CSV table of C-alpha atoms and ligand atoms in Angstrom, one decimal:
chain,number,residue,atom,x,y,z
F,150,MET,CA,-5.2,-7.5,-7.7
F,151,LYS,CA,-4.7,-11.0,-9.1
F,152,SER,CA,-1.6,-13.1,-8.3
F,153,ILE,CA,-0.3,-16.6,-8.9
F,154,PHE,CA,0.8,-18.3,-5.7
F,155,LEU,CA,2.9,-21.3,-4.9
F,156,GLU,CA,1.4,-22.6,-1.7
F,157,LYS,CA,3.3,-25.9,-1.3
F,158,ILE,CA,6.3,-27.4,-2.9
F,159,GLY,CA,5.3,-29.3,-6.0
F,160,GLY,CA,2.4,-27.0,-6.7
F,161,PRO,CA,-0.2,-26.6,-8.1
F,162,LEU,CA,-0.1,-22.8,-8.7
F,163,THR,CA,-3.2,-21.0,-7.6
F,164,VAL,CA,-4.7,-17.7,-8.8
F,165,LYS,CA,-5.8,-15.5,-5.9
F,166,GLU,CA,-7.4,-12.1,-5.5
F,167,SER,CA,-6.1,-9.7,-2.9
F,168,PRO,CA,-6.3,-5.9,-2.2
F,169,GLU,CA,-3.6,-3.8,-3.9
F,170,PRO,CA,-0.8,-3.2,-1.4
F,171,GLU,CA,0.3,0.3,-0.4
F,172,PRO,CA,4.0,0.8,-1.0
F,173,GLY,CA,6.2,1.4,2.1
F,174,ASP,CA,8.7,4.3,2.2
F,175,GLU,CA,11.3,2.7,-0.1
F,176,TRP,CA,8.9,0.7,-2.3
F,177,VAL,CA,7.2,1.2,-5.6
F,178,LEU,CA,3.9,-0.4,-6.8
F,179,VAL,CA,4.4,-1.6,-10.4
F,180,LYS,CA,1.8,-2.6,-12.9
F,181,ILE,CA,3.3,-5.7,-14.5
F,182,MET,CA,3.3,-5.4,-18.3
F,183,ARG,CA,5.3,-8.5,-18.9
F,184,THR,CA,7.2,-11.2,-17.0
F,185,GLY,CA,9.5,-13.9,-18.2
F,186,VAL,CA,9.3,-17.6,-17.3
F,187,CYS,CA,12.6,-18.7,-15.9
F,188,TYR,CA,13.9,-22.2,-15.3
F,189,ARG,CA,14.6,-21.0,-11.8
F,190,ASP,CA,10.8,-20.8,-11.3
F,191,ILE,CA,10.4,-24.5,-12.1
F,192,LEU,CA,13.2,-25.3,-9.7
F,193,THR,CA,11.4,-23.2,-7.0
F,194,VAL,CA,8.2,-25.2,-7.5
F,195,GLU,CA,10.2,-28.4,-7.2
F,196,GLY,CA,11.7,-27.3,-3.9
F,197,PHE,CA,15.3,-26.7,-5.0
F,198,PHE,CA,15.6,-23.5,-3.0
F,199,PRO,CA,15.2,-24.2,0.7
F,200,ARG,CA,14.9,-20.5,1.6
F,201,VAL,CA,11.6,-20.1,-0.3
F,202,SER,CA,8.9,-18.7,2.1
F,203,LEU,CA,5.5,-20.1,1.3
F,204,PRO,CA,3.0,-19.1,0.2
F,205,ILE,CA,4.8,-16.9,-2.4
F,206,VAL,CA,3.9,-15.2,-5.6
F,207,LEU,CA,6.4,-16.6,-8.1
F,208,GLY,CA,8.3,-14.7,-10.8
F,209,HIS,CA,11.4,-12.4,-10.7
F,210,GLU,CA,11.6,-11.0,-14.2
F,211,ILE,CA,9.9,-7.7,-13.8
F,212,ALA,CA,8.9,-5.1,-16.4
F,213,GLY,CA,6.1,-2.6,-15.9
F,214,ILE,CA,4.8,0.9,-15.1
F,215,VAL,CA,5.1,2.7,-11.8
F,216,VAL,CA,1.6,3.3,-10.4
F,217,ASP,CA,2.4,4.3,-6.8
F,218,LYS,CA,5.5,5.0,-4.7
F,219,GLY,CA,6.7,5.5,-1.2
F,220,SER,CA,7.9,8.8,0.3
F,221,LYS,CA,11.6,7.9,0.1
F,222,VAL,CA,11.7,7.0,-3.6
F,223,ASP,CA,13.3,9.6,-5.8
F,224,GLU,CA,14.7,7.3,-8.5
F,225,VAL,CA,11.4,7.0,-10.4
F,226,ASP,CA,8.1,8.8,-10.9
F,227,ILE,CA,4.5,7.6,-11.4
F,228,ASN,CA,4.0,6.4,-15.1
F,229,ASP,CA,7.7,5.7,-15.6
F,230,LYS,CA,8.5,2.4,-17.4
F,231,ILE,CA,10.9,0.4,-15.3
F,232,VAL,CA,12.6,-3.0,-15.0
F,233,ALA,CA,14.1,-4.5,-11.9
F,234,LEU,CA,16.9,-6.8,-10.8
F,235,PRO,CA,15.4,-10.2,-9.8
F,236,TYR,CA,16.6,-9.5,-6.2
F,237,VAL,CA,16.8,-6.6,-3.8
F,238,PRO,CA,20.4,-5.7,-3.0
F,239,CYS,CA,21.1,-4.2,0.5
F,240,GLY,CA,23.3,-1.5,-1.0
F,241,GLU,CA,25.7,-1.7,2.0
F,242,CYS,CA,27.7,-4.9,2.0
F,243,GLU,CA,31.2,-5.4,0.5
F,244,TYR,CA,29.6,-6.8,-2.7
F,245,CYS,CA,27.1,-4.0,-3.1
F,246,ARG,CA,29.8,-1.4,-2.5
F,247,SER,CA,31.9,-2.8,-5.3
F,248,GLY,CA,29.2,-3.1,-8.0
F,249,ARG,CA,28.8,-6.8,-7.5
F,250,GLU,CA,25.4,-6.6,-6.0
F,251,ASN,CA,24.4,-9.9,-7.6
F,252,LEU,CA,26.4,-11.5,-4.8
F,253,CYS,CA,24.9,-9.2,-2.1
F,254,LYS,CA,25.1,-11.0,1.3
F,255,ASN,CA,21.6,-9.8,2.2
F,256,ARG,CA,19.9,-10.0,-1.2
F,257,ARG,CA,16.3,-11.0,-1.3
F,258,TRP,CA,14.8,-12.6,-4.4
F,259,TYR,CA,11.4,-11.8,-5.8
F,260,GLY,CA,9.4,-15.0,-6.2
F,261,GLU,CA,11.4,-16.6,-3.3
F,262,VAL,CA,11.2,-14.5,-0.2
F,263,LEU,CA,9.4,-11.5,-1.7
F,264,ASN,CA,6.2,-11.8,-3.7
F,265,GLY,CA,7.1,-11.7,-7.4
F,266,SER,CA,5.9,-10.8,-10.8
F,267,TYR,CA,3.4,-13.6,-11.6
F,268,ALA,CA,0.7,-11.0,-10.9
F,269,ASP,CA,-0.9,-7.9,-12.3
F,270,HIS,CA,0.9,-5.8,-9.7
F,271,VAL,CA,4.1,-6.2,-7.7
F,272,LEU,CA,5.9,-4.2,-5.0
F,273,VAL,CA,9.5,-3.4,-6.0
F,274,HIS,CA,12.2,-2.0,-3.7
F,275,LYS,CA,14.0,1.1,-5.0
F,276,ASN,CA,17.4,-0.6,-4.8
F,277,SER,CA,16.4,-3.0,-7.5
F,278,ILE,CA,14.8,-0.6,-9.9
F,279,VAL,CA,16.2,0.7,-13.2
F,280,LYS,CA,14.3,3.2,-15.3
F,281,MET,CA,14.1,2.1,-19.0
F,282,ASP,CA,14.0,3.8,-22.3
F,283,PRO,CA,10.3,3.8,-23.4
F,284,GLU,CA,11.5,2.6,-26.9
F,285,VAL,CA,12.5,-0.9,-25.5
F,286,ASP,CA,9.7,-3.4,-26.0
F,287,TRP,CA,8.1,-5.1,-23.1
F,288,ASN,CA,9.3,-8.7,-23.9
F,289,TYR,CA,12.9,-7.4,-24.1
F,290,ALA,CA,12.4,-5.4,-20.9
F,291,ALA,CA,11.2,-8.5,-19.0
F,292,ILE,CA,14.4,-10.5,-19.8
F,293,SER,CA,16.8,-7.5,-19.7
F,294,SER,CA,18.1,-8.6,-16.3
F,295,CYS,CA,17.7,-12.3,-15.9
F,296,VAL,CA,18.7,-13.2,-19.4
F,297,ILE,CA,20.4,-10.4,-21.3
F,298,GLY,CA,22.1,-8.6,-18.3
F,299,MET,CA,23.2,-12.0,-17.0
F,300,VAL,CA,24.8,-13.0,-20.3
F,301,ILE,CA,26.5,-9.5,-20.5
F,302,HIS,CA,27.8,-10.1,-17.0
F,303,ALA,CA,29.1,-13.5,-18.0
F,304,LEU,CA,30.7,-12.4,-21.3
F,305,GLU,CA,32.0,-9.0,-20.4
F,306,GLU,CA,32.4,-8.7,-16.6
F,307,LEU,CA,33.6,-12.2,-16.0
F,308,GLY,CA,34.6,-13.5,-19.5
F,309,ASP,CA,36.7,-10.6,-20.8
F,310,ILE,CA,35.1,-11.0,-24.2
F,311,ASN,CA,36.8,-9.3,-27.2
F,312,GLU,CA,36.1,-8.8,-30.8
F,313,GLY,CA,37.0,-11.8,-33.0
F,314,MET,CA,36.9,-14.3,-30.1
F,315,LYS,CA,35.1,-17.6,-30.7
F,316,VAL,CA,32.1,-18.0,-28.4
F,317,LEU,CA,30.3,-21.4,-28.2
F,318,VAL,CA,26.7,-21.5,-26.8
F,319,THR,CA,25.1,-24.7,-25.7
F,320,GLY,CA,21.3,-25.0,-25.5
F,321,ALA,CA,21.3,-22.6,-28.4
F,322,GLY,CA,17.5,-22.9,-29.1
F,323,GLY,CA,16.5,-22.2,-25.5
F,324,GLY,CA,15.7,-19.0,-23.7
F,325,VAL,CA,19.2,-18.2,-22.6
F,326,GLY,CA,20.9,-19.6,-25.7
F,327,ILE,CA,19.1,-17.8,-28.4
F,328,HIS,CA,19.8,-14.5,-26.7
F,329,ALA,CA,23.4,-15.4,-25.8
F,330,LEU,CA,24.2,-15.9,-29.5
F,331,GLN,CA,22.9,-12.4,-30.3
F,332,ILE,CA,24.8,-10.8,-27.5
F,333,ALA,CA,28.1,-12.5,-28.4
F,334,LYS,CA,27.6,-11.3,-32.0
F,335,ALA,CA,27.0,-7.8,-30.7
F,336,TYR,CA,30.5,-7.9,-29.1
F,337,GLY,CA,31.9,-8.9,-32.5
F,338,ALA,CA,32.5,-12.6,-31.6
F,339,GLU,CA,32.4,-15.5,-34.0
F,340,VAL,CA,29.5,-17.5,-32.6
F,341,ILE,CA,28.9,-21.3,-32.5
F,342,ALA,CA,25.5,-22.7,-31.7
F,343,VAL,CA,25.1,-26.2,-30.2
F,344,THR,CA,21.8,-27.8,-29.9
F,345,SER,CA,20.6,-31.4,-29.3
F,346,SER,CA,17.4,-30.9,-31.4
F,347,GLU,CA,17.5,-31.0,-35.1
F,348,ASP,CA,14.1,-29.4,-35.2
F,349,LYS,CA,15.4,-26.2,-33.6
F,350,VAL,CA,18.0,-25.6,-36.3
F,351,ASP,CA,15.7,-23.3,-38.4
F,352,PHE,CA,14.7,-21.4,-35.3
F,353,ILE,CA,18.4,-20.8,-34.4
F,354,LYS,CA,19.2,-19.7,-37.9
F,355,GLN,CA,17.2,-16.5,-37.5
F,356,VAL,CA,20.0,-15.0,-35.4
F,357,ASN,CA,22.7,-16.0,-37.9
F,358,PRO,CA,25.3,-17.9,-35.9
F,359,ASP,CA,28.5,-18.6,-37.8
F,360,TYR,CA,28.1,-22.3,-37.1
F,361,ILE,CA,25.4,-24.7,-35.9
F,362,PHE,CA,26.2,-28.1,-34.5
F,363,VAL,CA,23.4,-30.6,-33.8
F,364,SER,CA,24.7,-33.2,-31.3
F,365,LYS,CA,23.3,-35.4,-28.6
F,366,GLY,CA,26.8,-36.6,-27.6
F,367,ASP,CA,30.3,-35.2,-27.5
F,368,PHE,CA,30.5,-32.3,-29.9
F,369,SER,CA,34.1,-31.1,-29.0
F,370,LYS,CA,36.0,-33.1,-31.7
F,371,GLU,CA,33.8,-31.8,-34.5
F,372,VAL,CA,33.9,-28.2,-33.2
F,373,LYS,CA,37.8,-28.3,-32.9
F,374,LYS,CA,38.1,-30.0,-36.3
F,375,THR,CA,35.8,-27.4,-38.0
F,376,ILE,CA,36.7,-24.1,-36.3
F,377,GLY,CA,39.4,-24.9,-33.7
F,378,PRO,CA,39.1,-24.6,-30.0
F,379,VAL,CA,37.0,-21.7,-28.6
F,380,ASP,CA,37.7,-18.8,-26.3
F,381,ILE,CA,34.5,-18.8,-24.3
F,382,VAL,CA,31.7,-21.3,-23.7
F,383,VAL,CA,28.3,-20.1,-22.5
F,384,GLU,CA,27.2,-23.4,-20.8
F,385,ALA,CA,23.4,-22.8,-20.8
F,386,VAL,CA,22.5,-26.5,-20.4
F,387,GLY,CA,24.6,-27.9,-17.5
F,388,GLU,CA,25.7,-31.5,-16.8
F,389,PRO,CA,24.7,-33.1,-20.1
F,390,THR,CA,27.0,-30.9,-22.2
F,391,PHE,CA,29.6,-29.8,-19.6
F,392,TYR,CA,32.3,-32.2,-20.6
F,393,SER,CA,32.1,-31.5,-24.3
F,394,SER,CA,32.1,-27.8,-23.5
F,395,LEU,CA,35.2,-28.1,-21.4
F,396,ARG,CA,37.0,-30.1,-24.2
F,397,SER,CA,36.0,-27.4,-26.8
F,398,LEU,CA,38.0,-24.7,-24.9
F,399,LYS,CA,41.3,-23.5,-26.0
F,400,TRP,CA,44.3,-23.0,-23.7
F,401,GLY,CA,43.3,-20.3,-21.3
F,402,GLY,CA,39.7,-20.5,-22.5
F,403,ARG,CA,36.8,-19.8,-20.1
F,404,MET,CA,33.5,-21.4,-19.4
F,405,ALA,CA,30.6,-19.5,-18.0
F,406,VAL,CA,28.2,-21.9,-16.3
F,407,ILE,CA,24.6,-20.7,-16.4
F,408,GLY,CA,22.4,-23.8,-16.9
F,409,ASN,CA,21.8,-26.5,-14.4
F,410,VAL,CA,19.0,-28.3,-16.2
F,411,ASN,CA,19.1,-31.7,-14.3
F,412,VAL,CA,20.8,-30.5,-11.2
F,413,LYS,CA,23.4,-33.3,-11.5
F,414,PRO,CA,27.0,-33.0,-10.5
F,415,VAL,CA,29.8,-33.3,-13.0
F,416,SER,CA,33.2,-34.9,-12.7
F,417,LEU,CA,36.1,-32.5,-13.4
F,418,PRO,CA,39.2,-33.7,-15.3
F,419,LEU,CA,41.7,-31.6,-13.2
F,420,GLY,CA,44.6,-32.4,-15.5
F,421,LEU,CA,42.9,-30.8,-18.4
F,422,ILE,CA,42.1,-27.7,-16.5
F,423,ILE,CA,45.6,-27.4,-15.0
F,424,LEU,CA,47.4,-28.0,-18.3
F,425,ARG,CA,45.3,-25.6,-20.2
F,426,GLU,CA,44.7,-23.0,-17.5
F,427,ASN,CA,41.0,-23.1,-18.1
F,428,ILE,CA,38.7,-20.9,-16.0
F,429,ILE,CA,35.3,-22.2,-15.1
F,430,HIS,CA,33.1,-19.6,-13.5
F,431,GLY,CA,29.5,-19.7,-12.2
F,432,VAL,CA,27.2,-16.9,-13.2
F,433,ILE,CA,24.4,-15.7,-11.0
F,434,SER,CA,22.0,-13.1,-12.4
F,435,SER,CA,23.1,-9.6,-13.5
F,436,THR,CA,24.6,-6.5,-11.9
F,437,LYS,CA,22.9,-3.1,-12.1
F,438,ARG,CA,25.7,-2.1,-14.6
F,439,SER,CA,25.1,-5.1,-16.9
F,440,LEU,CA,21.3,-4.6,-16.7
F,441,LYS,CA,21.8,-1.0,-17.8
F,442,LYS,CA,24.0,-2.2,-20.7
F,443,ALA,CA,21.3,-4.7,-21.6
F,444,LEU,CA,18.7,-1.9,-21.9
F,445,GLU,CA,21.2,0.1,-24.0
F,446,MET,CA,21.7,-2.9,-26.4
F,447,GLY,CA,18.0,-3.3,-26.6
F,448,SER,CA,17.3,0.4,-27.5
F,449,LYS,CA,20.0,0.2,-30.2
F,450,GLY,CA,18.3,-2.9,-31.6
F,451,LEU,CA,21.5,-5.0,-31.2
F,452,VAL,CA,19.7,-7.8,-29.5
F,453,LYS,CA,16.0,-8.8,-29.8
F,454,ALA,CA,13.7,-10.7,-27.5
F,455,ILE,CA,12.8,-14.0,-29.1
F,456,GLY,CA,10.1,-16.3,-27.8
F,457,VAL,CA,6.4,-16.8,-27.4
F,458,GLU,CA,3.8,-14.7,-25.5
F,459,MET,CA,1.2,-16.3,-23.4
F,460,PRO,CA,-1.5,-15.0,-21.0
F,461,LEU,CA,-0.1,-15.0,-17.4
F,462,TRP,CA,-3.0,-17.1,-16.3
F,463,GLU,CA,-1.8,-20.0,-18.5
F,464,VAL,CA,1.4,-20.2,-16.5
F,465,GLU,CA,1.0,-23.9,-15.8
F,466,LYS,CA,1.1,-24.5,-19.5
F,467,ALA,CA,4.2,-22.4,-19.8
F,468,HIS,CA,5.9,-24.3,-17.1
F,469,GLU,CA,5.1,-27.6,-18.9
F,470,ILE,CA,6.7,-26.3,-22.1
F,471,LEU,CA,9.9,-25.6,-20.2
F,472,ARG,CA,9.8,-28.9,-18.3
F,473,GLN,CA,9.5,-30.8,-21.6
F,474,LYS,CA,12.3,-28.7,-23.1
F,475,ARG,CA,10.0,-27.6,-25.9
F,476,ALA,CA,10.7,-23.9,-25.4
F,477,ARG,CA,11.9,-22.0,-28.5
F,478,GLY,CA,13.5,-18.9,-27.0
F,479,ARG,CA,11.8,-17.5,-24.0
F,480,VAL,CA,8.2,-17.7,-22.7
F,481,PHE,CA,6.8,-14.2,-21.9
F,482,LEU,CA,3.7,-13.9,-19.8
F,483,LYS,CA,1.2,-11.1,-20.2
F,484,PRO,CA,-1.3,-10.3,-17.3
C,641,ZN,ZN1,15.1,-15.6,-14.4
C,642,ZN,ZN1,24.6,-6.0,-0.3
């Protein structure tokens, strides 16, 4: 099989041939049909995650077909189409037992400590597998956990979203943003797209947000003047837009922090948060429940995967697109 390895922090990424692995008792060998490129992969290359065990095959957005399985795997059969959580939950800790396996104390990430999906085949543990409806397209499947399931986790499980709420999404033309707009709409929200690039406006229009704001500075005044303060912000950028996002919230409004594009700290105006009882919550990945819901939304056609397909072996090019913030939607890699 062919895989793309990160051998040292900073790269480059190298393609290597190796024999196909035999799955252990609880493991499944999956033929990768599609994998998504995630900003987390870039941060891994740059050494942001100290736990990464090198050399490692990058990639944690797994969608493919089961080609072999171990003796203790009953969840799936050969030829099943599957997706996987980006990590393997232990299934036993307090978080796993309460359906919050995204916080599993013993979770192991693909592309960080387990070889990942930048390959034509990958070994997947049964605890992370979810069988998918064959109708769901491969691009959607690839981002059903890390993007769609994560946003569902942010909006529904953490954000208490309800029909008619106002949901603002920053980085609206990016891989998380363009899908978050669709997901919020699927919940019946009024959606507000914020982007810093004028040239992404037409691209964003394809998902029909109720409002689009183009801003390189503080957008909160304009947002509040035009539509009033919002119930939920999906902060898909991070530090550059954080303050405006916070100021756009209504009393009791919540911010889901997903993006951390420049890994810079922000300063928190505590008075503002106290007086308005704002809730700021981090969001890490998806739960099994939100992943299943993502697949359901996909098979009903409520949300579509938007982005560009590239050959897996051009991954360096794909990473460059993300680094330069040129991505429109998600980049999908095809082995
Ligand atoms: Zn990801
Ligand atoms: Zn656990």
